[in-house]
PDB file of C-alpha atoms in Angstrom:
ATOM      1  CA  VAL D   1      79.315  77.973  94.204  1.00 67.00           C
ATOM      2  CA  LEU D   2      82.785  76.995  92.977  1.00 66.00           C
ATOM      3  CA  LYS D   3      84.169  77.069  96.547  1.00 72.00           C
ATOM      4  CA  GLU D   4      87.155  79.026  95.275  1.00 77.00           C
ATOM      5  CA  LYS D   5      88.638  81.240  98.003  1.00 83.00           C
ATOM      6  CA  SER D   6      89.960  83.688  95.426  1.00 82.00           C
ATOM      7  CA  TYR D   7      86.407  84.917  94.779  1.00 85.00           C
ATOM      8  CA  LEU D   8      85.836  85.693  98.466  1.00 89.00           C
ATOM      9  CA  TYR D   9      89.113  87.614  98.707  1.00 90.00           C
ATOM     10  CA  TYR D  10      88.265  89.359  95.434  1.00 88.00           C
ATOM     11  CA  LEU D  11      84.930  90.497  96.888  1.00 89.00           C
ATOM     12  CA  LEU D  12      86.661  91.860 100.011  1.00 92.00           C
ATOM     13  CA  PHE D  13      89.171  93.623  97.771  1.00 90.00           C
ATOM     14  CA  ILE D  14      86.372  95.251  95.727  1.00 89.00           C
ATOM     15  CA  LEU D  15      84.547  96.388  98.874  1.00 91.00           C
ATOM     16  CA  SER D  16      87.696  97.945 100.338  1.00 90.00           C
ATOM     17  CA  MET D  17      88.385  99.612  96.989  1.00 86.00           C
ATOM     18  CA  LEU D  18      84.825 100.993  96.949  1.00 87.00           C
ATOM     19  CA  PHE D  19      85.064 102.405 100.485  1.00 89.00           C
ATOM     20  CA  PHE D  20      88.478 103.906  99.748  1.00 85.00           C
ATOM     21  CA  ALA D  21      87.085 105.655  96.655  1.00 82.00           C
ATOM     22  CA  MET D  22      84.055 106.929  98.624  1.00 86.00           C
ATOM     23  CA  SER D  23      86.256 108.239 101.423  1.00 86.00           C
ATOM     24  CA  PHE D  24      88.677 109.798  98.916  1.00 78.00           C
ATOM     25  CA  ASN D  25      86.002 111.819  97.096  1.00 79.00           C
ATOM     26  CA  GLY D  26      83.891 112.570 100.186  1.00 82.00           C
ATOM     27  CA  HIS D  27      80.857 110.494  99.220  1.00 83.00           C
ATOM     28  CA  GLY D  28      81.334 108.245 102.243  1.00 85.00           C
ATOM     29  CA  PHE D  29      80.839 111.103 104.709  1.00 83.00           C
ATOM     30  CA  GLN D  30      78.029 112.490 102.584  1.00 84.00           C
ATOM     31  CA  TYR D  31      75.974 109.307 102.341  1.00 84.00           C
ATOM     32  CA  LEU D  32      77.250 106.577 104.721  1.00 85.00           C
ATOM     33  CA  TRP D  33      78.647 108.114 107.906  1.00 84.00           C
ATOM     34  CA  PRO D  34      77.401 111.747 108.031  1.00 85.00           C
ATOM     35  CA  ASN D  35      76.956 111.529 111.810  1.00 86.00           C
ATOM     36  CA  MET D  36      80.525 110.298 112.409  1.00 84.00           C
ATOM     37  CA  PRO D  37      82.807 113.316 111.886  1.00 82.00           C
ATOM     38  CA  GLY D  38      85.485 111.723 114.055  1.00 81.00           C
ATOM     39  CA  PHE D  39      85.723 108.689 111.809  1.00 83.00           C
ATOM     40  CA  ASN D  40      85.617 110.908 108.738  1.00 81.00           C
ATOM     41  CA  GLY D  41      88.892 112.428 109.882  1.00 80.00           C
ATOM     42  CA  VAL D  42      90.659 109.065 109.841  1.00 85.00           C
ATOM     43  CA  ASN D  43      88.710 107.136 107.206  1.00 88.00           C
ATOM     44  CA  ILE D  44      91.174 107.643 104.347  1.00 87.00           C
ATOM     45  CA  ALA D  45      94.104 106.111 106.270  1.00 88.00           C
ATOM     46  CA  PHE D  46      91.802 103.384 107.587  1.00 92.00           C
ATOM     47  CA  PHE D  47      90.542 102.325 104.159  1.00 91.00           C
ATOM     48  CA  ILE D  48      93.953 102.671 102.452  1.00 89.00           C
ATOM     49  CA  ALA D  49      95.419 100.240 104.979  1.00 92.00           C
ATOM     50  CA  LEU D  50      92.409  97.915 104.620  1.00 94.00           C
ATOM     51  CA  LEU D  51      92.734  98.077 100.831  1.00 91.00           C
ATOM     52  CA  ILE D  52      96.428  97.190 101.077  1.00 92.00           C
ATOM     53  CA  PHE D  53      95.653  94.200 103.292  1.00 95.00           C
ATOM     54  CA  ASN D  54      92.944  92.850 100.964  1.00 94.00           C
ATOM     55  CA  SER D  55      95.076  93.500  97.876  1.00 92.00           C
ATOM     56  CA  LEU D  56      97.978  91.506  99.313  1.00 94.00           C
ATOM     57  CA  ASN D  57      95.660  88.756 100.513  1.00 94.00           C
ATOM     58  CA  PHE D  58      93.939  88.449  97.144  1.00 92.00           C
ATOM     59  CA  GLY D  59      97.231  88.494  95.238  1.00 91.00           C
ATOM     60  CA  ARG D  60      98.687  85.884  97.567  1.00 92.00           C
ATOM     61  CA  GLU D  61      95.737  83.538  97.052  1.00 90.00           C
ATOM     62  CA  PHE D  62      95.239  84.214  93.348  1.00 88.00           C
ATOM     63  CA  LEU D  63      98.889  83.643  92.423  1.00 88.00           C
ATOM     64  CA  SER D  64      99.263  80.705  94.864  1.00 86.00           C
ATOM     65  CA  THR D  65     102.463  82.160  96.317  1.00 90.00           C
ATOM     66  CA  SER D  66     102.525  79.662  99.193  1.00 87.00           C
ATOM     67  CA  GLN D  67     103.219  76.915  96.622  1.00 87.00           C
ATOM     68  CA  ARG D  68     104.985  78.876  93.868  1.00 85.00           C
ATOM     69  CA  MET D  69     107.063  81.379  95.892  1.00 89.00           C
ATOM     70  CA  PRO D  70     107.222  80.375  99.590  1.00 90.00           C
ATOM     71  CA  LYS D  71     109.849  82.985 100.539  1.00 91.00           C
ATOM     72  CA  THR D  72     107.936  85.806  98.876  1.00 91.00           C
ATOM     73  CA  ASN D  73     104.758  84.473 100.457  1.00 92.00           C
ATOM     74  CA  ARG D  74     106.358  84.984 103.883  1.00 94.00           C
ATOM     75  CA  VAL D  75     107.117  88.609 102.975  1.00 93.00           C
ATOM     76  CA  LEU D  76     103.492  89.073 101.909  1.00 93.00           C
ATOM     77  CA  GLU D  77     102.284  87.703 105.246  1.00 93.00           C
ATOM     78  CA  ILE D  78     104.516  90.157 107.130  1.00 94.00           C
ATOM     79  CA  MET D  79     103.269  93.068 105.026  1.00 94.00           C
ATOM     80  CA  MET D  80      99.672  91.985 105.613  1.00 95.00           C
ATOM     81  CA  GLY D  81     100.334  92.014 109.363  1.00 95.00           C
ATOM     82  CA  ILE D  82     101.803  95.528 109.138  1.00 94.00           C
ATOM     83  CA  SER D  83      98.818  96.777 107.134  1.00 94.00           C
ATOM     84  CA  LEU D  84      96.437  95.394 109.777  1.00 93.00           C
ATOM     85  CA  LEU D  85      98.386  97.276 112.437  1.00 94.00           C
ATOM     86  CA  ILE D  86      98.002 100.470 110.403  1.00 92.00           C
ATOM     87  CA  VAL D  87      94.233  99.846 110.252  1.00 92.00           C
ATOM     88  CA  ILE D  88      94.242  99.863 114.069  1.00 93.00           C
ATOM     89  CA  PHE D  89      96.672 102.796 114.294  1.00 91.00           C
ATOM     90  CA  ALA D  90      94.380 104.830 111.996  1.00 89.00           C
ATOM     91  CA  LEU D  91      91.807 104.841 114.804  1.00 88.00           C
ATOM     92  CA  LEU D  92      94.319 105.659 117.545  1.00 89.00           C
ATOM     93  CA  LEU D  93      97.095 107.841 116.170  1.00 87.00           C
ATOM     94  CA  PRO D  94      96.872 111.412 114.798  1.00 87.00           C
ATOM     95  CA  THR D  95      95.446 111.505 111.281  1.00 83.00           C
ATOM     96  CA  ARG D  96      98.614 112.905 109.679  1.00 86.00           C
ATOM     97  CA  ILE D  97     100.816 110.120 111.082  1.00 89.00           C
ATOM     98  CA  SER D  98      98.456 107.262 110.252  1.00 86.00           C
ATOM     99  CA  THR D  99      97.868 108.616 106.734  1.00 85.00           C
ATOM    100  CA  MET D 100     101.611 108.865 106.088  1.00 88.00           C
ATOM    101  CA  MET D 101     102.064 105.295 107.346  1.00 89.00           C
ATOM    102  CA  ALA D 102      99.309 104.019 105.068  1.00 88.00           C
ATOM    103  CA  VAL D 103     100.583 105.904 102.007  1.00 83.00           C
ATOM    104  CA  PHE D 104     104.192 104.778 102.520  1.00 87.00           C
ATOM    105  CA  MET D 105     102.960 101.201 102.944  1.00 89.00           C
ATOM    106  CA  GLY D 106     101.097 101.404  99.657  1.00 84.00           C
ATOM    107  CA  LEU D 107     104.117 101.755  97.358  1.00 82.00           C
ATOM    108  CA  PRO D 108     106.048  98.605  98.427  1.00 88.00           C
ATOM    109  CA  SER D 109     102.769  96.672  98.445  1.00 90.00           C
ATOM    110  CA  VAL D 110     102.016  97.538  94.821  1.00 85.00           C
ATOM    111  CA  ILE D 111     105.635  96.846  93.836  1.00 86.00           C
ATOM    112  CA  ILE D 112     105.620  93.352  95.346  1.00 90.00           C
ATOM    113  CA  LEU D 113     102.224  92.576  93.769  1.00 90.00           C
ATOM    114  CA  VAL D 114     103.506  93.577  90.332  1.00 87.00           C
ATOM    115  CA  TYR D 115     106.719  91.612  90.981  1.00 89.00           C
ATOM    116  CA  ILE D 116     104.989  88.340  91.893  1.00 91.00           C
ATOM    117  CA  SER D 117     102.574  88.719  88.984  1.00 89.00           C
ATOM    118  CA  VAL D 118     105.415  89.231  86.493  1.00 89.00           C
ATOM    119  CA  VAL D 119     107.346  86.254  87.925  1.00 90.00           C
ATOM    120  CA  SER D 120     104.214  84.087  87.800  1.00 88.00           C
ATOM    121  CA  SER D 121     103.529  85.183  84.231  1.00 86.00           C
ATOM    122  CA  LYS D 122     107.086  84.328  83.132  1.00 88.00           C
ATOM    123  CA  SER D 123     106.802  80.923  84.792  1.00 86.00           C
ATOM    124  CA  GLY D 124     103.855  80.134  82.498  1.00 82.00           C
ATOM    125  CA  PHE D 125     100.902  80.940  84.782  1.00 82.00           C
ATOM    126  CA  ARG D 126      98.647  82.579  82.175  1.00 80.00           C
ATOM    127  CA  PRO D 127      96.094  84.324  84.498  1.00 80.00           C
ATOM    128  CA  ALA D 128      98.973  86.351  85.962  1.00 85.00           C
ATOM    129  CA  ARG D 129      99.053  88.388  82.744  1.00 86.00           C
ATOM    130  CA  PHE D 130      95.639  89.877  83.522  1.00 84.00           C
ATOM    131  CA  PHE D 131      96.764  90.494  87.103  1.00 86.00           C
ATOM    132  CA  THR D 132      99.834  92.422  85.911  1.00 87.00           C
ATOM    133  CA  LEU D 133      97.789  94.461  83.437  1.00 87.00           C
ATOM    134  CA  ALA D 134      95.145  95.246  86.081  1.00 87.00           C
ATOM    135  CA  TRP D 135      97.647  96.699  88.537  1.00 85.00           C
ATOM    136  CA  SER D 136      99.459  98.569  85.767  1.00 86.00           C
ATOM    137  CA  VAL D 137      96.208 100.293  84.793  1.00 87.00           C
ATOM    138  CA  PHE D 138      95.483 101.209  88.418  1.00 83.00           C
ATOM    139  CA  LEU D 139      99.008 102.607  88.847  1.00 83.00           C
ATOM    140  CA  LEU D 140      98.619 104.688  85.700  1.00 84.00           C
ATOM    141  CA  GLY D 141      95.364 106.200  86.977  1.00 83.00           C
ATOM    142  CA  ALA D 142      96.871 106.950  90.395  1.00 79.00           C
ATOM    143  CA  PHE D 143      99.965 108.446  88.729  1.00 81.00           C
ATOM    144  CA  LEU D 144      97.872 110.804  86.586  1.00 82.00           C
ATOM    145  CA  THR D 145      95.885 111.931  89.629  1.00 79.00           C
ATOM    146  CA  ALA D 146      99.113 112.521  91.581  1.00 75.00           C
ATOM    147  CA  LEU D 147     100.599 114.618  88.755  1.00 81.00           C
ATOM    148  CA  ARG D 148      97.416 116.712  88.694  1.00 81.00           C
ATOM    149  CA  SER D 149      97.629 117.174  92.481  1.00 74.00           C
ATOM    150  CA  PHE D 150     101.207 118.479  92.140  1.00 75.00           C
ATOM    151  CA  GLY D 151     100.139 120.892  89.403  1.00 80.00           C
ATOM    152  CA  ILE D 152     102.118 119.139  86.665  1.00 83.00           C
ATOM    153  CA  LEU D 153      99.038 118.113  84.677  1.00 80.00           C
ATOM    154  CA  PRO D 154      95.940 120.285  84.116  1.00 85.00           C
ATOM    155  CA  TYR D 155      92.486 119.565  85.526  1.00 84.00           C
ATOM    156  CA  THR D 156      90.776 117.213  83.102  1.00 83.00           C
ATOM    157  CA  PHE D 157      88.248 114.415  83.525  1.00 82.00           C
ATOM    158  CA  VAL D 158      91.010 111.794  83.320  1.00 79.00           C
ATOM    159  CA  THR D 159      93.384 113.492  85.778  1.00 80.00           C
ATOM    160  CA  VAL D 160      90.619 114.289  88.287  1.00 80.00           C
ATOM    161  CA  TYR D 161      89.068 110.809  88.217  1.00 79.00           C
ATOM    162  CA  GLY D 162      92.241 108.896  87.367  1.00 82.00           C
ATOM    163  CA  ILE D 163      92.128 106.695  90.480  1.00 78.00           C
ATOM    164  CA  GLN D 164      88.422 105.919  90.026  1.00 80.00           C
ATOM    165  CA  ILE D 165      88.900 105.077  86.338  1.00 85.00           C
ATOM    166  CA  GLY D 166      91.968 102.968  87.103  1.00 85.00           C
ATOM    167  CA  SER D 167      90.134 101.197  89.926  1.00 83.00           C
ATOM    168  CA  ALA D 168      87.139 100.386  87.731  1.00 85.00           C
ATOM    169  CA  LEU D 169      89.320  98.998  84.938  1.00 88.00           C
ATOM    170  CA  GLU D 170      91.362  97.062  87.480  1.00 86.00           C
ATOM    171  CA  VAL D 171      88.221  95.401  88.874  1.00 85.00           C
ATOM    172  CA  VAL D 172      87.147  94.376  85.356  1.00 87.00           C
ATOM    173  CA  LEU D 173      90.585  93.004  84.457  1.00 87.00           C
ATOM    174  CA  LEU D 174      90.847  91.091  87.734  1.00 87.00           C
ATOM    175  CA  SER D 175      87.445  89.511  87.096  1.00 85.00           C
ATOM    176  CA  LEU D 176      88.802  88.350  83.726  1.00 85.00           C
ATOM    177  CA  ALA D 177      91.883  87.056  85.518  1.00 84.00           C
ATOM    178  CA  LEU D 178      89.709  85.033  87.886  1.00 84.00           C
ATOM    179  CA  ALA D 179      87.699  83.595  85.010  1.00 83.00           C
ATOM    180  CA  ASP D 180      90.914  82.694  83.187  1.00 82.00           C
ATOM    181  CA  LYS D 181      92.287  81.061  86.332  1.00 80.00           C
ATOM    182  CA  ILE D 182      89.159  78.907  86.708  1.00 80.00           C
ATOM    183  CA  ASN D 183      89.391  77.862  83.051  1.00 81.00           C
ATOM    184  CA  THR D 184      93.086  77.061  83.492  1.00 77.00           C
ATOM    185  CA  LEU D 185      92.380  74.981  86.593  1.00 75.00           C
ATOM    186  CA  ARG D 186      89.606  73.117  84.770  1.00 78.00           C
ATOM    187  CA  LYS D 187      91.924  72.318  81.877  1.00 80.00           C
ATOM    188  CA  GLU D 188      94.599  71.102  84.296  1.00 77.00           C
ATOM    189  CA  ILE D 189      92.072  68.900  86.103  1.00 79.00           C
ATOM    190  CA  ALA D 190      90.824  67.509  82.781  1.00 82.00           C
ATOM    191  CA  GLN D 191      94.384  66.797  81.638  1.00 84.00           C
ATOM    192  CA  LYS D 192      95.187  65.066  84.927  1.00 84.00           C
ATOM    193  CA  ALA D 193      92.022  62.982  84.611  1.00 82.00           C
ATOM    194  CA  LEU D 194      92.964  61.955  81.062  1.00 83.00           C
ATOM    195  CA  GLU D 195      96.501  61.123  82.149  1.00 85.00           C
ATOM    196  CA  LYS D 196      95.175  59.067  85.052  1.00 85.00           C
ATOM    197  CA  GLU D 197      92.807  57.231  82.706  1.00 83.00           C
ATOM    198  CA  ARG D 198      95.673  56.551  80.283  1.00 83.00           C
ATOM    199  CA  ILE D 199      97.875  55.162  83.059  1.00 85.00           C
ATOM    200  CA  GLU D 200      95.056  52.956  84.336  1.00 85.00           C
ATOM    201  CA  LYS D 201      94.438  51.594  80.824  1.00 84.00           C
ATOM    202  CA  GLU D 202      98.144  50.834  80.437  1.00 86.00           C
ATOM    203  CA  LYS D 203      98.136  49.013  83.765  1.00 86.00           C
ATOM    204  CA  GLU D 204      95.095  47.000  82.729  1.00 85.00           C
ATOM    205  CA  LYS D 205      96.772  46.130  79.432  1.00 83.00           C
ATOM    206  CA  GLU D 206      99.929  45.036  81.218  1.00 82.00           C
ATOM    207  CA  GLN D 207      97.877  42.922  83.617  1.00 84.00           C
ATOM    208  CA  ARG D 208      96.027  41.253  80.732  1.00 82.00           C
ATOM    209  CA  GLU D 209      99.300  40.547  78.934  1.00 81.00           C
ATOM    210  CA  PHE D 210     100.799  39.140  82.131  1.00 79.00           C
ATOM    211  CA  ILE D 211      97.782  36.891  82.727  1.00 81.00           C
ATOM    212  CA  ALA D 212      97.847  35.716  79.100  1.00 79.00           C
ATOM    213  CA  GLU D 213     101.552  34.933  79.400  1.00 81.00           C
ATOM    214  CA  GLN D 214     101.004  32.994  82.619  1.00 76.00           C
ATOM    215  CA  ASN D 215      98.189  31.023  80.991  1.00 76.00           C
ATOM    216  CA  LYS D 216     100.470  30.061  78.092  1.00 77.00           C
ATOM    217  CA  LYS D 217     103.096  28.837  80.567  1.00 72.00           C
ATOM    218  CA  LEU D 218     100.484  26.770  82.396  1.00 73.00           C
ATOM    219  CA  GLU D 219      99.315  25.246  79.111  1.00 71.00           C
ATOM    220  CA  LEU D 220     102.880  24.225  78.238  1.00 69.00           C
ATOM    221  CA  LEU D 221     103.215  22.481  81.601  1.00 62.00           C
TER     222      LEU D 221
END
C-alpha cells in the first residue's frame, strides 16, 4: 500500500529466515519436502545462502546505502552476487563444500550489516538503531546455540532454540525499524513541505513589496 520497497525485501527476508529455520530443525523435510530426499541433503546450504542474499538486500535498501555509503553499497552488491552463486552451487556441489561456503559467507555478511547500521545510526539515521539491535539479538542467539553445539554450554531451552529465539526477536525488531523509518520519512516530507510553503510565502511577500515599490515610483512620476 505504501509502495515502499523495504517491505517487499523484508517479506523475502522473513520467508528465507523461516525456510532456514525449518531446514535447520528438520521440519522442512518432515512437512514440506518429504518426497525430496536429494534436496533435503543440500537445503541447509541453499537456504543459508538465500538468507544471506535477502539479508544484504534488505539492509542495503533499508539503510539507503546507495545514497549514504556508495562505496560500501558496491561491496554489498558484490557479496549479494557471491551469495547467489552459492545458492546455485548448493544444488551442484557436494553438500560439505557448499555448506562450508555458505557458513563462511555468513560471518562477513553479518559483520558488514552491523557495520553499516552502526555508521548509519551515528550519522543520525534513527531507524538504524533498531536494525543494529535486531542483528545483535540474532547474533547472540546463534552464539549461544554454537556454544551448546561445541559442548561449552549445557542443553537448555535457550541454548537449543537460541537461533529460533534470536530470529523471532530479530523479525519483531526489524518490523519496528520499518515502522520507525516510515514515521521518519513522513516527518521529513512534512518538514520539506513546510519549508517549501515558507519559501513560497516569502517569495510572494517579496513580490508584493516589489510591486508596491514600483507603484510608488510610478505615482511619483
